Every structure is written in structure tokens, then in C-alpha cells.
CSV table of C-alpha atoms (C1' of nucleotides) in Angstrom, one decimal:
chain,number,residue,atom,x,y,z
W,160,MET,CA,19.2,-5.1,8.7
W,161,PHE,CA,16.9,-3.2,6.2
W,162,THR,CA,15.9,-0.1,7.2
W,163,LYS,CA,13.1,0.7,4.6
W,164,VAL,CA,10.7,-1.6,3.0
W,165,LEU,CA,7.6,-1.6,0.6
W,166,VAL,CA,5.1,-4.4,0.9
W,167,ALA,CA,2.6,-4.8,-1.7
W,168,GLU,CA,-0.1,-7.0,-0.6
W,169,ASP,CA,-3.7,-6.7,-1.4
W,170,TYR,CA,-5.0,-8.7,1.3
W,171,GLU,CA,-5.8,-6.6,4.2
W,172,ILE,CA,-5.4,-9.2,6.6
W,173,ALA,CA,-1.9,-10.7,5.4
W,174,ASN,CA,-1.0,-7.1,5.0
W,175,GLN,CA,-1.5,-6.1,8.6
W,176,GLY,CA,0.4,-9.5,9.0
W,177,ILE,CA,3.1,-9.1,8.1
W,178,VAL,CA,3.9,-5.5,9.3
W,179,LYS,CA,3.5,-7.0,12.1
W,180,VAL,CA,6.5,-9.7,11.6
W,181,LEU,CA,8.7,-7.0,10.4
W,182,ASN,CA,8.2,-4.9,13.9
W,183,ASP,CA,8.5,-7.9,16.2
W,184,ALA,CA,10.8,-10.5,14.9
W,185,VAL,CA,13.1,-8.8,12.1
W,186,GLY,CA,13.4,-5.1,13.7
W,187,ILE,CA,12.5,-3.1,10.8
W,188,TYR,CA,10.3,-0.4,11.3
W,189,ASN,CA,10.3,2.1,8.3
W,190,ILE,CA,7.7,0.0,6.3
W,191,HIS,CA,5.1,1.6,3.5
W,192,GLU,CA,2.4,-0.7,2.7
W,193,ALA,CA,0.6,-0.8,-0.5
W,194,GLN,CA,-3.1,-2.9,-1.1
W,195,TYR,CA,-2.7,-2.2,-5.7
W,196,CYS,CA,-0.1,-2.5,-7.9
W,197,ASP,CA,-0.3,1.0,-9.6
W,198,ASP,CA,-0.2,2.3,-5.9
W,199,ALA,CA,3.2,0.5,-4.9
W,200,TYR,CA,4.7,1.6,-8.0
W,201,LEU,CA,3.9,5.2,-7.4
W,202,LYS,CA,5.1,4.8,-4.3
W,203,PHE,CA,8.5,3.3,-5.1
W,204,ARG,CA,8.9,5.5,-8.1
W,205,LYS,CA,8.6,9.1,-5.7
W,206,ALA,CA,10.9,7.3,-2.8
W,207,HIS,CA,13.5,6.6,-5.8
W,208,GLN,CA,13.3,9.9,-7.3
W,209,SER,CA,13.8,11.5,-3.5
W,210,GLU,CA,17.1,10.1,-3.2
W,211,GLU,CA,15.0,8.1,-0.1
W,212,PRO,CA,14.6,4.7,-2.0
W,213,PHE,CA,13.4,1.3,-0.6
W,214,GLU,CA,16.2,-1.4,0.1
W,215,LEU,CA,13.4,-4.0,-0.2
W,216,LEU,CA,10.2,-5.1,-1.9
W,217,ILE,CA,7.6,-7.7,-0.4
W,218,THR,CA,5.2,-8.4,-2.9
W,219,ASP,CA,2.4,-10.7,-3.4
W,220,LEU,CA,2.0,-11.9,-7.1
W,221,SER,CA,-1.9,-11.8,-7.9
W,222,PHE,CA,-4.1,-8.6,-7.3
W,223,LYS,CA,-7.0,-8.8,-7.3
W,224,GLU,CA,-9.3,-6.3,-9.7
W,225,ASN,CA,-11.2,-3.7,-8.0
W,226,HIS,CA,-13.4,-0.9,-9.5
W,227,LYS,CA,-10.5,0.7,-9.7
W,228,VAL,CA,-8.7,1.2,-12.9
W,229,GLN,CA,-5.3,-0.8,-12.5
W,230,THR,CA,-2.4,-0.8,-15.2
W,231,ARG,CA,-0.6,-3.4,-13.7
W,232,THR,CA,-2.9,-6.2,-12.3
W,233,SER,CA,-0.1,-8.5,-11.9
W,234,GLY,CA,2.9,-8.5,-9.6
W,235,ILE,CA,4.9,-10.1,-11.9
W,236,GLU,CA,4.5,-6.8,-14.1
W,237,LEU,CA,5.2,-4.7,-10.9
W,238,ILE,CA,8.1,-6.4,-10.4
W,239,GLN,CA,9.6,-6.2,-14.3
W,240,ASP,CA,8.3,-2.3,-14.2
W,241,ILE,CA,10.1,-1.9,-10.6
W,242,ARG,CA,13.1,-3.6,-12.3
W,243,LYS,CA,13.9,-0.7,-15.2
W,244,ILE,CA,14.0,2.0,-12.3
W,245,GLN,CA,16.0,0.6,-9.7
W,246,PRO,CA,18.2,-2.7,-11.0
W,247,ASP,CA,19.9,-3.6,-8.0
W,248,ILE,CA,16.5,-3.5,-5.3
W,249,ASN,CA,16.6,-6.5,-3.5
W,250,ILE,CA,12.8,-8.6,-3.6
W,251,ILE,CA,10.7,-11.0,-2.0
W,252,VAL,CA,7.8,-12.8,-3.2
W,253,TYR,CA,5.4,-13.8,-1.1
W,254,SER,CA,2.4,-15.7,-2.2
W,255,GLN,CA,0.2,-18.6,-2.5
W,256,GLU,CA,1.9,-19.9,-5.6
W,257,SER,CA,3.4,-23.7,-3.9
W,258,ARG,CA,4.5,-25.4,-7.5
W,259,PRO,CA,7.9,-25.9,-8.1
W,260,ASP,CA,8.1,-24.9,-11.8
W,261,LYS,CA,6.3,-21.8,-11.5
W,262,ILE,CA,8.2,-20.3,-8.2
W,263,ASN,CA,12.2,-21.6,-10.0
W,264,MET,CA,10.6,-19.4,-13.5
W,265,LEU,CA,10.4,-16.4,-10.8
W,266,PHE,CA,13.6,-16.6,-9.8
W,267,GLN,CA,14.7,-17.5,-13.5
W,268,LYS,CA,13.1,-14.5,-15.2
W,269,LEU,CA,12.7,-12.3,-12.4
W,270,ASN,CA,15.6,-12.8,-10.7
W,271,ILE,CA,13.9,-12.2,-7.1
W,272,ASN,CA,16.1,-12.5,-4.5
W,273,GLY,CA,13.8,-15.2,-2.0
W,274,TYR,CA,10.4,-16.4,-1.9
W,275,VAL,CA,8.2,-17.5,1.0
W,276,CYS,CA,5.2,-19.6,0.5
W,277,LYS,CA,2.0,-18.4,1.9
W,278,GLY,CA,1.0,-20.9,4.9
W,279,GLN,CA,1.5,-22.5,8.1
W,280,HIS,CA,5.0,-21.6,8.9
W,281,ALA,CA,5.1,-18.2,7.0
W,282,ILE,CA,6.5,-16.0,10.1
W,283,LYS,CA,9.0,-18.5,10.1
W,284,GLU,CA,9.7,-18.3,6.5
W,285,LEU,CA,9.5,-14.7,6.3
W,286,VAL,CA,12.3,-13.8,8.9
W,287,HIS,CA,14.6,-16.3,7.6
W,288,CYS,CA,13.9,-15.2,3.9
W,289,ILE,CA,15.0,-11.4,4.7
W,290,GLN,CA,18.0,-12.5,6.8
W,291,GLY,CA,19.2,-14.8,4.4
W,292,VAL,CA,18.6,-11.5,1.4
W,293,TYR,CA,20.3,-9.3,3.9
W,294,LYS,CA,23.1,-11.3,3.7
W,295,GLY,CA,23.2,-11.3,0.0
W,296,ASN,CA,21.9,-15.1,-0.6
W,297,ILE,CA,19.2,-16.2,-2.8
W,298,VAL,CA,16.4,-18.0,-0.7
W,299,LEU,CA,14.3,-20.4,-2.0
W,300,PRO,CA,11.4,-21.8,0.0
W,301,PRO,CA,12.0,-25.5,1.6
W,302,GLU,CA,8.7,-26.9,-1.6
W,303,VAL,CA,11.4,-26.0,-4.5
W,304,LYS,CA,14.8,-27.3,-2.4
W,305,ASP,CA,12.9,-30.5,-1.8
W,306,ALA,CA,11.3,-31.0,-5.0
W,307,ASN,CA,14.3,-29.9,-7.4
W,308,GLN,CA,16.6,-32.1,-8.2
W,309,ASP,CA,16.9,-33.5,-11.2
W,310,ASN,CA,12.9,-33.7,-12.1
W,311,ILE,CA,13.5,-30.1,-13.5
W,312,ILE,CA,12.6,-30.2,-16.7
W,313,ASN,CA,14.2,-27.6,-19.0
W,314,LEU,CA,12.1,-25.6,-21.5
W,315,ASP,CA,13.4,-23.0,-23.9
W,316,ASP,CA,11.1,-20.3,-24.8
W,317,PHE,CA,10.5,-21.8,-27.9
W,318,ASP,CA,8.7,-24.9,-26.7
W,319,ILE,CA,6.9,-22.7,-24.4
W,320,MET,CA,5.8,-20.9,-27.4
W,321,LEU,CA,4.1,-24.3,-28.6
W,322,LEU,CA,2.9,-24.9,-25.5
W,323,GLU,CA,0.7,-21.9,-25.6
W,324,GLU,CA,0.0,-22.0,-29.5
W,325,LEU,CA,-1.2,-26.0,-28.7
W,326,ALA,CA,-3.6,-24.5,-25.6
W,327,LEU,CA,-5.2,-22.1,-27.6
W,328,GLY,CA,-6.4,-24.6,-30.0
W,329,PHE,CA,-3.9,-23.8,-33.0
W,330,THR,CA,-3.2,-26.9,-35.2
W,331,LYS,CA,0.4,-27.5,-36.5
W,332,LYS,CA,-0.1,-26.4,-39.9
W,333,GLU,CA,-1.3,-22.6,-38.1
W,334,ILE,CA,1.6,-22.6,-35.9
W,335,VAL,CA,3.8,-23.2,-38.9
W,336,GLN,CA,2.1,-20.5,-40.8
W,337,LYS,CA,2.4,-17.8,-37.9
W,338,LEU,CA,6.2,-19.0,-37.4
W,339,LYS,CA,6.9,-18.6,-41.3
W,340,LYS,CA,5.0,-15.2,-41.5
W,341,GLN,CA,7.1,-13.8,-38.1
W,342,LYS,CA,10.1,-15.7,-39.9
W,343,ILE,CA,11.1,-17.6,-36.9
W,344,SER,CA,12.8,-20.6,-37.1
W,345,PRO,CA,12.7,-23.5,-37.1
W,346,ASN,CA,9.3,-23.4,-38.8
W,347,SER,CA,8.5,-27.0,-40.7
W,348,GLU,CA,5.9,-28.8,-39.3
W,349,SER,CA,8.2,-32.0,-39.1
W,350,THR,CA,10.2,-30.0,-36.7
W,351,ILE,CA,7.5,-29.0,-34.4
W,352,ASP,CA,6.4,-32.6,-34.5
W,353,LYS,CA,9.5,-33.6,-33.2
W,354,ARG,CA,9.4,-30.9,-30.7
W,355,VAL,CA,6.1,-31.5,-29.2
W,356,SER,CA,7.1,-35.5,-29.0
W,357,LYS,CA,10.1,-34.7,-27.3
W,358,LEU,CA,7.8,-33.1,-24.9
W,359,PHE,CA,5.7,-36.2,-25.1
W,360,ASP,CA,8.5,-37.8,-24.0
W,361,ASP,CA,9.9,-34.9,-21.3
W,362,PHE,CA,6.3,-35.1,-19.4
W,363,LYS,CA,5.0,-38.6,-20.1
W,364,ALA,CA,2.4,-37.5,-22.0
W,365,LYS,CA,0.0,-40.0,-24.2
W,366,ASN,CA,-1.2,-36.8,-27.0
W,367,THR,CA,-1.3,-33.5,-27.1
W,368,THR,CA,-4.0,-32.9,-25.0
W,369,HIS,CA,-2.8,-35.2,-22.1
W,370,LEU,CA,0.5,-32.7,-22.8
W,371,VAL,CA,-1.5,-29.3,-22.1
W,372,ALA,CA,-3.3,-30.5,-19.0
W,373,ILE,CA,-0.2,-31.3,-17.8
W,374,VAL,CA,1.7,-29.1,-18.3
W,375,LYS,CA,-1.3,-26.5,-17.0
W,376,ASP,CA,-1.6,-28.4,-13.6
W,377,LEU,CA,2.3,-27.9,-13.4
W,378,GLY,CA,1.0,-24.1,-14.0
W,379,LEU,CA,3.8,-23.5,-16.5
W,380,LEU,CA,1.0,-22.0,-19.1
P,164,MET,CA,-25.3,-14.2,17.0
P,165,PHE,CA,-23.1,-17.5,17.1
P,166,THR,CA,-21.4,-18.1,19.8
P,167,LYS,CA,-19.1,-20.8,19.4
P,168,VAL,CA,-17.1,-21.0,15.8
P,169,LEU,CA,-14.4,-23.4,14.6
P,170,VAL,CA,-11.7,-21.6,11.9
P,171,ALA,CA,-9.6,-23.9,9.9
P,172,GLU,CA,-7.0,-21.9,8.0
P,173,ASP,CA,-3.5,-23.2,8.0
P,174,TYR,CA,-1.8,-20.0,7.3
P,175,GLU,CA,-0.8,-18.5,10.4
P,176,ILE,CA,-1.0,-14.8,9.4
P,177,ALA,CA,-4.6,-14.9,8.1
P,178,ASN,CA,-5.8,-17.4,11.0
P,179,GLN,CA,-4.7,-14.5,13.5
P,180,GLY,CA,-6.3,-12.3,11.0
P,181,ILE,CA,-9.8,-14.1,11.2
P,182,VAL,CA,-9.8,-14.5,14.9
P,183,LYS,CA,-9.2,-10.8,15.2
P,184,VAL,CA,-12.2,-9.7,12.9
P,185,LEU,CA,-14.6,-11.8,14.9
P,186,ASN,CA,-14.1,-10.6,18.2
P,187,ASP,CA,-13.7,-6.8,17.4
P,188,ALA,CA,-16.3,-6.8,14.3
P,189,VAL,CA,-18.7,-9.7,15.3
P,190,GLY,CA,-18.4,-10.0,18.6
P,191,ILE,CA,-17.4,-14.0,18.9
P,192,TYR,CA,-15.3,-14.7,21.4
P,193,ASN,CA,-15.8,-18.5,21.7
P,194,ILE,CA,-13.8,-18.9,18.6
P,195,HIS,CA,-11.4,-22.2,17.9
P,196,GLU,CA,-8.4,-22.6,15.7
P,197,ALA,CA,-7.0,-25.2,13.8
P,198,GLN,CA,-3.8,-25.3,11.6
P,199,TYR,CA,-4.7,-28.7,10.1
P,200,CYS,CA,-7.4,-30.5,8.5
P,201,ASP,CA,-7.1,-33.9,10.6
P,202,ASP,CA,-6.8,-31.3,13.8
P,203,ALA,CA,-10.3,-29.3,12.6
P,204,TYR,CA,-12.1,-32.5,12.3
P,205,LEU,CA,-11.0,-34.0,15.2
P,206,LYS,CA,-12.0,-30.7,17.6
P,207,PHE,CA,-15.3,-30.7,15.9
P,208,ARG,CA,-16.0,-34.0,16.5
P,209,LYS,CA,-14.8,-33.8,19.8
P,210,ALA,CA,-17.3,-31.0,20.5
P,211,HIS,CA,-19.9,-32.8,18.6
P,212,GLN,CA,-20.1,-35.9,20.7
P,213,SER,CA,-19.8,-33.7,24.4
P,214,GLU,CA,-23.0,-31.7,23.1
P,215,GLU,CA,-21.4,-28.9,23.0
P,216,PRO,CA,-21.3,-28.5,19.5
P,217,PHE,CA,-20.1,-25.8,17.2
P,218,GLU,CA,-23.0,-23.7,15.4
P,219,LEU,CA,-20.6,-22.1,12.5
P,220,LEU,CA,-17.5,-23.5,10.8
P,221,ILE,CA,-15.1,-21.2,9.1
P,222,THR,CA,-12.8,-22.9,6.7
P,223,ASP,CA,-10.3,-22.9,4.1
P,224,LEU,CA,-10.4,-24.4,0.8
P,225,SER,CA,-6.8,-25.6,0.3
P,226,PHE,CA,-4.4,-27.0,3.4
P,227,LYS,CA,-0.4,-27.6,2.5
P,228,GLU,CA,0.7,-30.6,3.2
P,229,ASN,CA,3.9,-31.1,5.5
P,230,HIS,CA,5.7,-33.7,7.9
P,231,LYS,CA,2.5,-34.9,9.3
P,232,VAL,CA,0.3,-37.1,8.4
P,233,GLN,CA,-3.4,-35.9,7.2
P,234,THR,CA,-5.7,-37.9,6.0
P,235,ARG,CA,-7.6,-34.8,4.4
P,236,THR,CA,-5.8,-32.5,2.3
P,237,SER,CA,-8.5,-30.3,1.2
P,238,GLY,CA,-11.2,-28.2,2.7
P,239,ILE,CA,-13.7,-29.7,0.8
P,240,GLU,CA,-12.9,-33.1,2.2
P,241,LEU,CA,-13.4,-31.8,5.5
P,242,ILE,CA,-17.0,-30.5,4.8
P,243,GLN,CA,-17.7,-33.8,3.2
P,244,ASP,CA,-16.8,-35.5,6.4
P,245,ILE,CA,-17.9,-33.0,8.9
P,246,ARG,CA,-21.8,-32.8,7.0
P,247,LYS,CA,-21.7,-36.8,7.7
P,248,ILE,CA,-21.7,-36.0,11.8
P,249,GLN,CA,-23.7,-32.6,12.2
P,250,PRO,CA,-25.4,-32.0,8.0
P,251,ASP,CA,-27.0,-28.7,9.6
P,252,ILE,CA,-23.8,-26.9,10.6
P,253,ASN,CA,-23.4,-23.6,9.1
P,254,ILE,CA,-20.2,-23.8,6.9
P,255,ILE,CA,-18.6,-20.6,5.7
P,256,VAL,CA,-15.5,-21.4,2.9
P,257,TYR,CA,-13.2,-18.8,3.0
P,258,SER,CA,-10.4,-19.4,0.3
P,259,GLN,CA,-8.2,-17.5,-2.4
P,260,GLU,CA,-9.9,-19.1,-5.1
P,261,SER,CA,-12.1,-15.9,-7.2
P,262,ARG,CA,-13.3,-18.1,-10.5
P,263,PRO,CA,-17.3,-18.0,-10.3
P,264,ASP,CA,-17.6,-21.7,-11.5
P,265,LYS,CA,-15.6,-23.0,-8.9
P,266,ILE,CA,-17.4,-21.6,-6.3
P,267,ASN,CA,-20.6,-22.1,-7.9
P,268,MET,CA,-19.6,-25.6,-7.8
P,269,LEU,CA,-19.4,-25.4,-3.9
P,270,PHE,CA,-23.0,-24.0,-3.2
P,271,GLN,CA,-24.1,-27.0,-5.6
P,272,LYS,CA,-22.2,-29.5,-4.8
P,273,LEU,CA,-21.5,-29.0,-0.7
P,274,ASN,CA,-24.6,-27.0,0.5
P,275,ILE,CA,-22.3,-24.2,1.5
P,276,ASN,CA,-23.9,-21.3,3.4
P,277,GLY,CA,-21.3,-18.9,2.3
P,278,TYR,CA,-18.4,-18.0,0.4
P,279,VAL,CA,-15.9,-14.9,1.4
P,280,CYS,CA,-13.1,-14.5,-0.9
P,281,LYS,CA,-9.7,-13.5,0.5
P,282,GLY,CA,-8.7,-10.2,-0.9
P,283,GLN,CA,-8.7,-6.4,-0.4
P,284,HIS,CA,-12.4,-6.5,1.3
P,285,ALA,CA,-11.9,-9.8,3.1
P,286,ILE,CA,-13.1,-8.3,6.5
P,287,LYS,CA,-15.8,-6.2,5.6
P,288,GLU,CA,-17.3,-9.7,3.5
P,289,LEU,CA,-16.7,-11.6,6.1
P,290,VAL,CA,-18.4,-9.4,8.7
P,291,HIS,CA,-21.5,-9.4,6.2
P,292,CYS,CA,-21.0,-12.8,4.9
P,293,ILE,CA,-21.6,-14.3,8.9
P,294,GLN,CA,-24.3,-11.8,9.6
P,295,GLY,CA,-26.4,-12.7,6.4
P,296,VAL,CA,-25.6,-16.8,7.3
P,297,TYR,CA,-27.0,-16.1,10.7
P,298,LYS,CA,-29.8,-15.0,9.6
P,299,GLY,CA,-30.5,-18.1,7.8
P,300,ASN,CA,-29.1,-16.5,4.4
P,301,ILE,CA,-26.9,-18.3,1.3
P,302,VAL,CA,-24.1,-15.4,0.9
P,303,LEU,CA,-22.6,-15.1,-2.3
P,304,PRO,CA,-19.6,-13.1,-3.2
P,305,PRO,CA,-19.9,-10.0,-5.0
P,306,GLU,CA,-17.4,-11.8,-7.6
P,307,VAL,CA,-19.8,-14.4,-8.5
P,308,LYS,CA,-23.4,-12.4,-8.3
P,309,ASP,CA,-21.5,-10.1,-10.8
P,310,ALA,CA,-20.2,-12.5,-13.2
P,311,ASN,CA,-23.0,-15.5,-13.2
P,312,GLN,CA,-26.0,-14.0,-15.2
P,313,ASP,CA,-26.0,-16.2,-18.6
P,314,ASN,CA,-22.5,-17.1,-18.7
P,315,ILE,CA,-23.0,-20.6,-16.7
P,316,ILE,CA,-22.9,-23.6,-18.4
P,317,ASN,CA,-24.0,-26.4,-16.8
P,318,LEU,CA,-21.8,-29.5,-17.0
P,319,ASP,CA,-23.9,-32.9,-15.8
P,320,ASP,CA,-21.7,-35.5,-14.1
P,321,PHE,CA,-21.1,-36.9,-17.7
P,322,ASP,CA,-19.5,-34.2,-19.0
P,323,ILE,CA,-17.3,-33.8,-16.0
P,324,MET,CA,-16.4,-37.8,-16.7
P,325,LEU,CA,-15.3,-36.8,-20.1
P,326,LEU,CA,-13.5,-34.0,-19.7
P,327,GLU,CA,-11.6,-35.8,-17.2
P,328,GLU,CA,-10.5,-38.7,-19.1
P,329,LEU,CA,-9.8,-36.4,-22.5
P,330,ALA,CA,-7.2,-34.5,-20.0
P,331,LEU,CA,-5.7,-37.8,-18.6
P,332,GLY,CA,-4.7,-38.7,-22.7
P,333,PHE,CA,-7.6,-41.1,-23.3
P,334,THR,CA,-8.7,-41.3,-26.8
P,335,LYS,CA,-12.5,-41.5,-27.5
P,336,LYS,CA,-12.0,-45.1,-28.4
P,337,GLU,CA,-10.7,-45.8,-25.1
P,338,ILE,CA,-13.0,-43.9,-23.3
P,339,VAL,CA,-15.6,-46.0,-24.9
P,340,GLN,CA,-13.8,-49.3,-23.9
P,341,LYS,CA,-13.9,-48.0,-20.4
P,342,LEU,CA,-17.7,-47.0,-20.5
P,343,LYS,CA,-18.4,-50.5,-21.7
P,344,LYS,CA,-16.4,-52.2,-19.2
P,345,GLN,CA,-18.0,-50.5,-16.5
P,346,LYS,CA,-21.9,-50.5,-18.1
P,347,ILE,CA,-22.5,-47.1,-18.2
P,348,SER,CA,-24.4,-45.5,-20.8
P,349,PRO,CA,-24.4,-43.5,-23.1
P,350,ASN,CA,-21.4,-45.6,-24.2
P,351,SER,CA,-21.0,-45.3,-28.3
P,352,GLU,CA,-18.4,-43.4,-30.0
P,353,SER,CA,-20.7,-41.3,-31.9
P,354,THR,CA,-22.1,-40.0,-28.8
P,355,ILE,CA,-19.0,-39.0,-27.3
P,356,ASP,CA,-18.5,-37.2,-30.1
P,357,LYS,CA,-21.9,-35.2,-30.2
P,358,ARG,CA,-21.1,-34.2,-26.5
P,359,VAL,CA,-17.7,-32.9,-26.6
P,360,SER,CA,-18.9,-30.9,-29.5
P,361,LYS,CA,-21.6,-29.7,-28.0
P,362,LEU,CA,-19.1,-28.8,-25.2
P,363,PHE,CA,-16.7,-27.3,-28.3
P,364,ASP,CA,-19.7,-24.9,-28.8
P,365,ASP,CA,-20.3,-24.1,-25.0
P,366,PHE,CA,-16.5,-23.2,-24.5
P,367,LYS,CA,-15.9,-21.9,-27.8
P,368,ALA,CA,-13.2,-24.4,-28.2
P,369,LYS,CA,-11.8,-24.9,-31.5
P,370,ASN,CA,-10.7,-28.6,-30.4
P,371,THR,CA,-9.8,-31.2,-27.6
P,372,THR,CA,-6.9,-29.7,-26.4
P,373,HIS,CA,-8.2,-26.1,-26.6
P,374,LEU,CA,-11.1,-28.0,-24.3
P,375,VAL,CA,-9.0,-29.0,-21.7
P,376,ALA,CA,-7.3,-25.8,-21.4
P,377,ILE,CA,-10.1,-23.7,-21.2
P,378,VAL,CA,-11.6,-26.0,-18.6
P,379,LYS,CA,-8.0,-26.2,-16.9
P,380,ASP,CA,-8.1,-22.2,-16.9
P,381,LEU,CA,-11.9,-22.0,-15.3
P,382,GLY,CA,-10.6,-24.8,-12.6
P,383,LEU,CA,-13.4,-26.8,-13.2
P,384,LEU,CA,-11.1,-29.9,-13.3
K,198,DC,C1',-52.4,-43.4,-31.6
K,199,DC,C1',-50.0,-40.2,-34.0
K,200,DT,C1',-46.3,-36.4,-34.0
K,201,DC,C1',-42.7,-34.5,-32.0
K,202,DC,C1',-38.8,-33.4,-30.1
K,203,DG,C1',-34.6,-35.3,-27.9
K,204,DA,C1',-30.7,-38.9,-27.3
K,205,DT,C1',-28.0,-42.2,-28.9
K,206,DT,C1',-26.5,-45.5,-32.8
K,207,DA,C1',-24.2,-46.0,-37.2
K,208,DC,C1',-21.2,-44.3,-41.0
K,209,DG,C1',-18.3,-41.9,-43.8
K,210,DG,C1',-15.1,-38.5,-45.4
K,211,DA,C1',-11.8,-34.6,-45.0
K,212,DA,C1',-8.6,-33.1,-41.8
K,213,DA,C1',-5.2,-33.5,-38.3
K,214,DT,C1',-2.4,-36.1,-35.2
K,215,DC,C1',1.1,-39.3,-34.1
K,216,DT,C1',5.2,-41.7,-35.6
K,217,DG,C1',7.9,-43.9,-38.2
K,218,DT,C1',12.8,-43.6,-41.9
K,219,DA,C1',15.3,-40.7,-44.3
K,220,DA,C1',18.0,-37.5,-45.7
K,221,DG,C1',20.9,-32.8,-45.1
K,222,DG,C1',23.1,-28.9,-42.4
K,223,DA,C1',25.7,-27.1,-39.6
K,224,DG,C1',29.4,-27.7,-35.7
K,225,DT,C1',32.5,-30.4,-33.0
K,226,DT,C1',36.9,-33.7,-32.6
K,227,DC,C1',40.4,-36.3,-34.0
T,286,DG,C1',39.3,-34.5,-44.6
T,287,DA,C1',36.6,-38.0,-42.0
T,288,DA,C1',33.2,-39.4,-38.3
T,289,DC,C1',30.3,-37.9,-35.1
T,290,DT,C1',26.5,-35.6,-32.9
T,291,DC,C1',22.4,-32.6,-32.9
T,292,DC,C1',19.0,-29.6,-34.9
T,293,DT,C1',16.1,-29.6,-38.7
T,294,DT,C1',13.2,-31.1,-42.9
T,295,DA,C1',10.6,-34.5,-46.0
T,296,DC,C1',7.7,-38.1,-46.6
T,297,DA,C1',4.7,-41.6,-46.0
T,298,DG,C1',1.4,-44.2,-43.3
T,299,DA,C1',-1.9,-45.5,-39.5
T,300,DT,C1',-4.4,-44.0,-36.1
T,301,DT,C1',-7.6,-40.3,-34.6
T,302,DT,C1',-10.5,-36.4,-34.8
T,303,DC,C1',-13.9,-33.5,-36.3
T,304,DC,C1',-18.0,-32.7,-38.4
T,305,DG,C1',-21.6,-34.2,-41.4
T,306,DT,C1',-25.9,-37.1,-42.4
T,307,DA,C1',-29.1,-40.6,-41.1
T,308,DA,C1',-31.8,-43.7,-38.6
T,309,DT,C1',-33.8,-45.3,-34.3
T,310,DC,C1',-35.7,-44.9,-29.6
T,311,DG,C1',-38.4,-43.6,-25.6
T,312,DG,C1',-40.4,-40.0,-23.3
T,313,DA,C1',-44.2,-35.7,-23.6
T,314,DG,C1',-48.1,-34.1,-25.3
T,315,DG,C1',-52.2,-33.7,-27.9
DNA sequence: CCTCCGATTACGGAAATCTGTAAGGAGTTC
DNA sequence: GAACTCCTTACAGATTTCCGTAATCGGAGG
């Protein structure tokens, strides 16, 4: 089993809970805690430099800002920064988020090893997830396993960019200008139209406003 | 101090944590727990019928659905249902939500007595909140106290309805038709235009899509 | 009674959206 | 090379949005 683990979680009650689970149910005792992203990063780097690296990171996604100045505010940035130092580190994200699309994104973009959803069965799922990751598996939460199947809509970066620009209130003409300025193709208004129309079909949206509302609800933006 | 308290929280680790805080830091020992909304409601009703009512409800807002059929899925419904039985019950909401607008809505629409934000200082805030509510105060979380001031935008029910319809992709013409069918006034396209334009100003939105995106981000929809 | 003020309503016009059709290019397959 | 598909681009027209101006109505206050 993993011997050295870092738990990054700002919510102090949960933090205590996780440590207890690791002790009692998994049998890990060398556990370091961090309540702030920056703190987690520093602890991680120090351990890596002194050649006593962590084997597993368990982290939340959202860290509330407080009086202290934090350079990293979200767990996503923390993961990216830590992966730069130690690419093969095992990472389990442990968060409130339960929207399948958003969780899927974590696996795709950040290559996390496991995800546990804070909730009723968090203890059982956490134990199961750690054991699975230790065996080298990718452990999806039941929320994603159930929901997946065929309703996954594959959005490429261009689609995401379009959605973001539209959500920021830019007109298609403005988006076209931006694209041309940045020399990104495609960049004709007609193609943008076509792309957005395809998104209408995908998400069964009636118009741009509806589309952005749907995508916001799904947590993709 | 309160003697009989109900804690409704589906997240088992947090549930345990709250009970511990109530025991150690506040000195409340007659604590009942519920992991499901329906369960909380039943316990509450039973206590009220047997004339040993709860004096305080501490509840989360979001309850994950699971295999069990739940008639109440959100803490908001739970609060509304419990208030019907015992209007003067003290209620503290204890949730992830940190957006000032959404928290304000809880105080305005549900008349809750206190709010505690899950986070770094949850323990201290929870203790402070319980003590304040016991004295008869309305206890706002620091997030709201800081943020408030003048940036509160007052939306009436008509505005909210407009925003919801727009987010569902209805055109203004369609909304007008609905209003006329339901004999709700105002119901002219021109007034709808004016109202939405005012919302543009309030939220500094460039167009309808931008407006809906902003409002979704604020958590008002 | 009169005036002021805010909300509602009507109307018009420039701009943007949405939805077609059609044409050109790049890559694949036969 | 011909046939095919997929993506990009152009264009056009109906609808909708957005933002003016202006008329009307009702309540508040002098």
C-alpha cells in the first residue's frame, strides 16, 4: 500500500475525516495535511527535493480564498504544477463536483488516477479508490460510470473556445475578428455559424442563449 | 443553550464532524442525525407530534440522490416543509455555497436564522453562528458581510421569470405569448425589452447570452 | 386640479442571429 | 482520375435582438 500521502483539503472537518479513514480503513499512517494550495505545493516540492517524495496526492478542487495571498486558488492548478515536478505521481481528486462531464474532463485533461465524490458513501468510495489506484487502475466514481454510455458529446478546443466567447457576450463578428487577429483557422463567420449550429443539435438548444445556459448547467464552462 | 438539535447532512464525514463540534465546543448532546432529506423530515415530524420538538435544525442544501426514492432532494424544500409544521424553528444552513447573492436569497425567501459556509474556519463559524442564533440574532457569514454593501441587485419575481425563460431559449415573442395566455401583466414585447435592457445595465451584460451566463455564474438561476 | 414621475406600450430601424443553398478544397477509396 | 466525404467559405433572406423616440396611463404630492 502507499506509505506517504499528502491530503490537500481546506475544509477542516473533512480534512480530519480523511485522515481518520486513511488510518483506520486503509492502514496509511504517514499522512501530511495542507489546508491551502500553496502550502500543499511547498510541502510536495520539499519532499521531492529531499528525495522522500509523496506517492499519492488526495486533493479537493476548490479552495476558498482567505486573508493569505494564494498563488494557486484551484486544485486544478495545483495538480498541473505538481505534475510538472513529478509526472508519475498518483492523484485522487476528492470533491463536491458530481457532474459527469466535468469529472470526465479531469481524467482527460489532467490524467488523474481516481475521483471520489464527497457524499453519502464517501468513506467506502475513498477506500475503494485508493486500493484501485494502488493496483494501477483508473478509478471512476459510480456517478460517471452510470451516466456515461452514449450521452457524451465530444467537444474539441475550438468548440469550447466558441462557447466561452459567446458566454462572454461577444458577437460572431467579434469572434471572427479575434480569430483572424490570432491567425487561427477556421475564421469565417459562416463556419462559426455552422459550428454553433452543430452545437445546437448536440445539446438540443434553440438558440445561443439556450446553448450557453445548458453548457453552464452541465458545468462545461 | 439549545438542547435538542437535528443535523441533516448527507456527507458522512462532515456529519460526524458537526456532531463532534456540537459536543465538544458548544455543549449540545441531544443530537439527531439524518443523511437523507426525507429521513430528516420524518424525524422532525415525529418529534413535533410527540411534543418533544427540535429547537434547531442544521442542514445542508444539496443532497445527492441515491438508490432510495427521495421526495425531497434539496435542503430548500426540506426547510419549506419543516417551516409549515413548526414556523418558529431555528434553522442554520450549512453548505458549500459561497456566492453572496444565493446566500442572501436564503435569508430573504426562507427566513433562515444563520448560515455557515463549509470551509477552512467552519468549526469556529459554526460555533459562533449557533451562539448568535441562540441569542435571537440573524447570523450572516463573513462572505456576505464583506461582499454586501451596494452591489446587491434587487430582482423581483418578474425579472427572475424573464431570466429563466430566456435561459430556456424562448424568444421575447414567445414569452409575450405565454404571459398573455396566463394573463400576467406586463405583457407587451416593448416592456419585456425595457426590462431586459435594465438587466443588461444592472449586470453589465452585452447581450442576452452574456446576461444569462452572468446570472448562471452568480447562481441566481 | 394640475404636475411630476415611473411603468407600460407602440413603433421603427440598424445590427445580429438563424437557416437555408451552393461552391471550393483536402483527403480517402476504389 | 473519378467518386465520395468532410470541412470551410460565401451569400441571401427571414426572424430576432437591441436601442432609440414617443405616446399613454396611474399614482403621489403640492
